[in-house]
XYZ file of C-alpha atoms in Angstrom:
328
model
C -0.004 -0.043 -0.149
C 1.730 3.193 -1.179
C 1.098 4.786 1.971
C 2.693 5.527 5.437
C -0.067 3.374 7.045
C -0.705 -0.179 6.191
C -3.870 -1.668 5.602
C -3.501 -3.628 9.003
C -3.047 -0.558 10.996
C -5.950 1.182 9.066
C -8.441 -1.325 10.054
C -7.016 -1.249 13.597
C -7.585 2.383 14.096
C -10.776 2.205 12.646
C -11.814 -0.196 14.952
C -10.482 1.563 17.889
C -12.526 4.601 16.942
C -15.670 2.876 16.226
C -15.287 1.451 19.707
C -14.890 4.901 21.302
C -17.354 6.445 19.136
C -20.508 5.328 21.037
C -18.962 6.897 24.397
C -18.875 10.082 22.525
C -22.265 9.793 21.485
C -23.297 9.406 25.284
C -21.133 12.207 26.319
C -23.024 14.635 23.733
C -26.614 13.203 24.527
C -29.181 13.557 27.257
C -28.116 10.704 28.989
C -27.572 10.357 32.978
C -24.756 11.908 34.659
C -23.389 8.537 35.840
C -23.517 7.445 32.383
C -21.827 10.315 30.882
C -19.119 10.102 33.490
C -18.384 6.538 32.603
C -18.098 7.310 28.537
C -15.850 10.275 29.502
C -13.439 7.986 31.417
C -13.344 5.784 28.708
C -12.748 8.474 26.166
C -9.932 10.033 28.331
C -8.128 6.570 28.404
C -8.464 5.968 24.656
C -6.957 9.490 24.098
C -4.356 9.053 26.719
C -3.357 5.843 24.919
C -3.397 7.696 21.447
C -6.022 5.038 20.102
C -9.021 7.330 19.524
C -7.868 9.362 16.252
C -4.776 7.320 15.627
C -5.501 6.961 11.818
C -5.882 11.157 11.702
C -2.657 11.302 13.464
C -0.870 9.587 10.471
C 0.172 10.805 6.905
C -2.733 9.963 4.669
C -1.970 8.256 1.051
C -0.562 10.652 -1.444
C -2.953 9.297 -4.103
C -6.024 7.396 -2.783
C -7.149 6.493 -6.690
C -3.771 4.560 -6.837
C -5.081 2.067 -4.225
C -7.031 -0.979 -4.946
C -10.911 -0.309 -4.919
C -11.467 -2.261 -1.675
C -8.541 -0.497 -0.256
C -10.021 2.859 -1.264
C -13.342 1.954 0.318
C -11.687 0.633 3.483
C -10.099 3.897 3.847
C -13.032 6.117 3.011
C -15.109 4.087 5.610
C -12.272 4.725 8.372
C -11.612 8.181 7.721
C -15.496 8.824 7.738
C -15.829 7.082 11.055
C -12.815 9.086 12.450
C -14.197 12.226 11.302
C -17.702 11.844 12.475
C -15.960 11.048 16.019
C -13.900 14.069 15.785
C -16.847 15.986 15.245
C -18.529 15.008 18.094
C -15.248 15.528 20.066
C -15.492 19.072 18.881
C -18.929 19.757 19.944
C -18.469 18.351 23.571
C -15.078 19.960 24.041
C -16.992 23.316 24.330
C -19.106 22.032 27.392
C -18.099 23.097 31.210
C -18.463 19.326 32.267
C -15.657 18.205 29.661
C -13.530 21.154 30.312
C -10.671 19.102 30.984
C -10.763 17.449 27.724
C -10.605 20.981 26.047
C -7.468 21.812 28.343
C -5.764 19.155 26.815
C -5.700 20.826 23.568
C -7.448 19.539 20.262
C -6.229 15.829 19.368
C -5.646 16.588 15.418
C -4.171 19.787 14.029
C -5.801 21.552 11.446
C -3.306 21.008 9.012
C -3.310 17.184 9.304
C -7.215 17.310 9.356
C -7.262 19.253 5.876
C -4.548 16.641 4.629
C -7.226 14.285 5.164
C -10.162 16.396 3.829
C -8.131 16.498 0.795
C -7.422 13.076 0.883
C -11.019 11.856 0.649
C -12.593 14.716 -0.928
C -14.994 13.280 -3.428
C -13.704 15.783 -5.958
C -10.942 13.523 -6.429
C -13.148 10.618 -7.242
C -15.839 12.436 -9.591
C -15.267 11.751 -13.162
C -12.036 9.213 -12.258
C -13.785 6.154 -12.517
C -13.628 5.439 -8.731
C -16.645 4.152 -6.862
C -16.969 4.822 -3.370
C -19.469 2.702 -1.620
C -19.498 5.659 1.145
C -19.769 9.154 0.548
C -17.642 11.291 2.738
C -19.467 14.318 2.259
C -21.470 14.126 5.376
C -18.848 13.474 7.519
C -16.719 16.265 5.826
C -19.386 18.927 6.261
C -20.031 17.822 9.883
C -16.464 18.204 11.192
C -16.025 21.502 9.532
C -19.567 22.833 10.479
C -18.312 21.704 14.243
C -14.611 23.262 13.695
C -16.323 26.362 12.684
C -18.483 26.579 15.687
C -15.750 25.812 18.168
C -12.569 27.039 16.774
C -13.810 29.859 14.396
C -10.821 32.216 14.621
C -8.117 29.201 13.833
C -10.322 28.214 11.030
C -10.797 31.619 9.545
C -6.949 32.247 9.840
C -6.193 28.797 8.184
C -8.637 29.212 5.354
C -7.378 32.776 4.707
C -3.560 31.558 4.346
C -4.353 28.253 2.290
C -6.474 28.802 -0.638
C -6.633 25.127 -1.625
C -8.349 24.278 1.742
C -10.877 27.231 1.526
C -11.336 25.813 -2.347
C -12.151 22.237 -0.931
C -14.682 23.787 1.439
C -16.389 25.690 -1.288
C -16.446 22.858 -3.767
C -17.806 20.466 -1.250
C -20.787 23.020 -0.692
C -21.403 23.886 -4.207
C -21.283 20.338 -5.723
C -22.665 18.226 -3.070
C -25.932 17.010 -5.326
C -23.396 15.431 -7.613
C -21.422 14.089 -4.804
C -24.224 12.424 -3.254
C -25.891 11.172 -6.590
C -27.000 7.469 -5.938
C -26.883 7.732 -2.187
C -29.850 5.491 -0.836
C -30.129 7.919 2.364
C -29.037 10.966 4.175
C -29.697 13.585 1.488
C -31.370 15.911 3.352
C -29.171 15.889 6.427
C -26.165 15.980 4.324
C -27.619 18.918 2.263
C -28.617 20.801 5.504
C -25.215 20.254 7.233
C -23.504 21.226 4.031
C -25.418 24.389 3.794
C -24.968 25.278 7.325
C -21.158 24.532 7.116
C -20.684 27.117 4.374
C -22.709 29.570 6.166
C -20.621 29.269 9.241
C -17.378 29.640 6.935
C -18.856 32.691 5.199
C -19.572 34.355 8.659
C -16.055 33.577 10.274
C -14.377 34.893 7.116
C -16.686 38.253 6.882
C -13.800 40.508 8.098
C -12.056 42.472 5.508
C -8.809 40.572 5.932
C -10.524 37.490 4.785
C -12.759 38.668 2.277
C -10.229 38.756 -0.731
C -9.289 35.127 -0.168
C -13.353 34.099 -0.328
C -13.716 36.113 -3.480
C -10.510 34.838 -4.887
C -11.768 31.308 -4.391
C -15.377 31.873 -5.708
C -13.811 33.416 -8.794
C -12.203 30.167 -9.416
C -15.768 28.553 -9.953
C -17.251 31.329 -12.023
C -17.658 30.406 -15.516
C -15.119 32.018 -18.181
C -17.606 33.375 -20.547
C -20.303 34.513 -18.157
C -19.238 35.519 -14.455
C -20.897 33.637 -11.890
C -23.041 31.034 -14.173
C -21.520 28.235 -12.780
C -22.269 29.151 -9.158
C -25.958 30.023 -10.342
C -26.122 26.802 -12.055
C -24.910 24.790 -8.932
C -27.265 26.495 -6.733
C -30.179 25.571 -9.044
C -28.734 21.938 -8.963
C -29.031 22.140 -4.976
C -32.556 23.747 -5.195
C -33.542 20.603 -7.479
C -31.711 17.902 -5.222
C -33.786 19.304 -2.419
C -37.059 19.502 -4.493
C -36.582 15.718 -5.270
C -36.291 14.534 -1.541
C -38.982 13.080 0.267
C -38.984 15.185 3.535
C -40.561 14.523 6.959
C -41.836 17.303 9.022
C -38.863 17.372 11.081
C -36.584 18.371 8.044
C -38.902 20.608 6.069
C -37.293 23.699 7.394
C -33.988 22.517 5.567
C -35.901 23.566 2.145
C -37.515 27.082 3.586
C -33.927 27.859 4.976
C -32.181 27.153 1.778
C -32.294 30.516 -0.126
C -31.734 32.957 2.817
C -28.412 31.024 3.123
C -27.280 31.726 -0.304
C -27.087 35.274 -0.046
C -23.484 35.495 1.072
C -22.059 33.479 -1.690
C -24.355 34.555 -4.696
C -23.589 38.294 -3.925
C -20.485 38.358 -5.950
C -22.268 36.772 -9.023
C -25.189 39.212 -9.070
C -23.574 41.568 -11.395
C -24.595 39.476 -14.587
C -28.158 39.772 -13.472
C -30.946 42.633 -13.976
C -31.280 44.985 -11.277
C -34.930 43.761 -10.633
C -33.651 40.515 -9.868
C -31.530 41.676 -7.026
C -33.848 44.625 -5.567
C -31.786 47.231 -3.590
C -28.947 44.668 -2.772
C -31.248 43.406 0.123
C -30.189 39.724 -0.611
C -32.215 36.736 -1.443
C -34.511 37.149 1.692
C -36.253 40.015 -0.188
C -37.816 37.838 -2.886
C -37.242 34.501 -1.178
C -39.419 32.423 -3.751
C -40.057 35.044 -6.552
C -40.568 34.054 -10.128
C -37.776 36.700 -11.222
C -35.202 34.416 -9.285
C -36.531 31.437 -10.606
C -36.062 32.607 -14.164
C -32.552 33.938 -13.400
C -31.431 30.502 -12.014
C -33.116 28.763 -14.491
C -31.277 30.758 -17.401
C -27.794 30.139 -15.693
C -28.719 26.366 -15.486
C -29.451 26.280 -19.216
C -26.315 27.825 -20.425
C -22.365 27.712 -19.661
C -20.212 24.815 -18.130
C -21.957 21.202 -17.822
C -18.986 19.854 -16.097
C -20.945 18.978 -12.851
C -24.555 19.382 -13.289
C -26.632 18.157 -16.440
C -28.465 20.774 -18.664
C -31.834 21.166 -18.142
C -34.808 23.221 -20.051
C -35.895 26.432 -18.751
C -39.428 24.949 -18.287
C -38.428 21.886 -16.370
C -36.269 24.275 -13.990
C -39.139 26.287 -13.391
C -41.363 23.462 -12.609
C -38.849 22.302 -9.932
C -38.696 25.654 -8.538
C -42.453 26.243 -8.607
C -43.065 23.076 -6.599
C -41.077 24.278 -3.819
C -43.953 24.878 -1.560
C -44.740 21.277 -1.287
C -41.600 21.014 0.752
C -42.057 23.923 3.118
């Protein structure tokens, strides 16, 4: 295996974190004080032995696609489990009863975390003929969301200094419908988590010193012939993705909140749109589900780069948007 970690070590690391993940969930849940205390002691012992995040401590493979398909899927499963556990760890670390864990410092450096995010990011597999049995999108979005909530200054500084990391975050949000294609379940949860993650990133990157980095990365996704077209097409794909998902009553707010969350990332693209579509610069909240917005997105959907989302007719796109009230 062309990596600093062998298959046997990878499988052992995955088993170790899977064993402790249940304890992390107990610590994060509304369980009894005694149950949380017992779980805390087991997690602390695993950290002391260096077992809990042992996979993430290691250097990831330089090229995951060079591995055999079975090894690729084993790696994705192991990393996904580890990232989900790390996301829970970030959450519980902010609670007073687990202050001693926070004082120990975070177990995985942000640089190493992003090296693993880069390793298993689906942008590496899409169009390369790889078939990953488990999508890492949910785990990637969740750990980034929790990181942004609990270590906002550190994440903002790192993303501001590392354009590639910010590119990975933005790409994950823009293209998650393509990355989730064929998934059997979890579409609503992944969509909501990814959207919340990007909203959090834009919020912590809102200072003047970080805005240039954000705009520079967004520029990489803007169509060469028509500024902002690719971004608008991706948002159209996100909306149609949500339109095609059956939502329980507990998740209907996800669609309702979809448009307001787009105000930040869409604003750099709106220069190409007629003033009537972007009234007074108030943002998406001012027209939420207006037909002018539907038409603008449908037009963007129809033209430009088709590398990620398929071409749709204007009428079919409008029908998808017009039906959004069924999901709110």
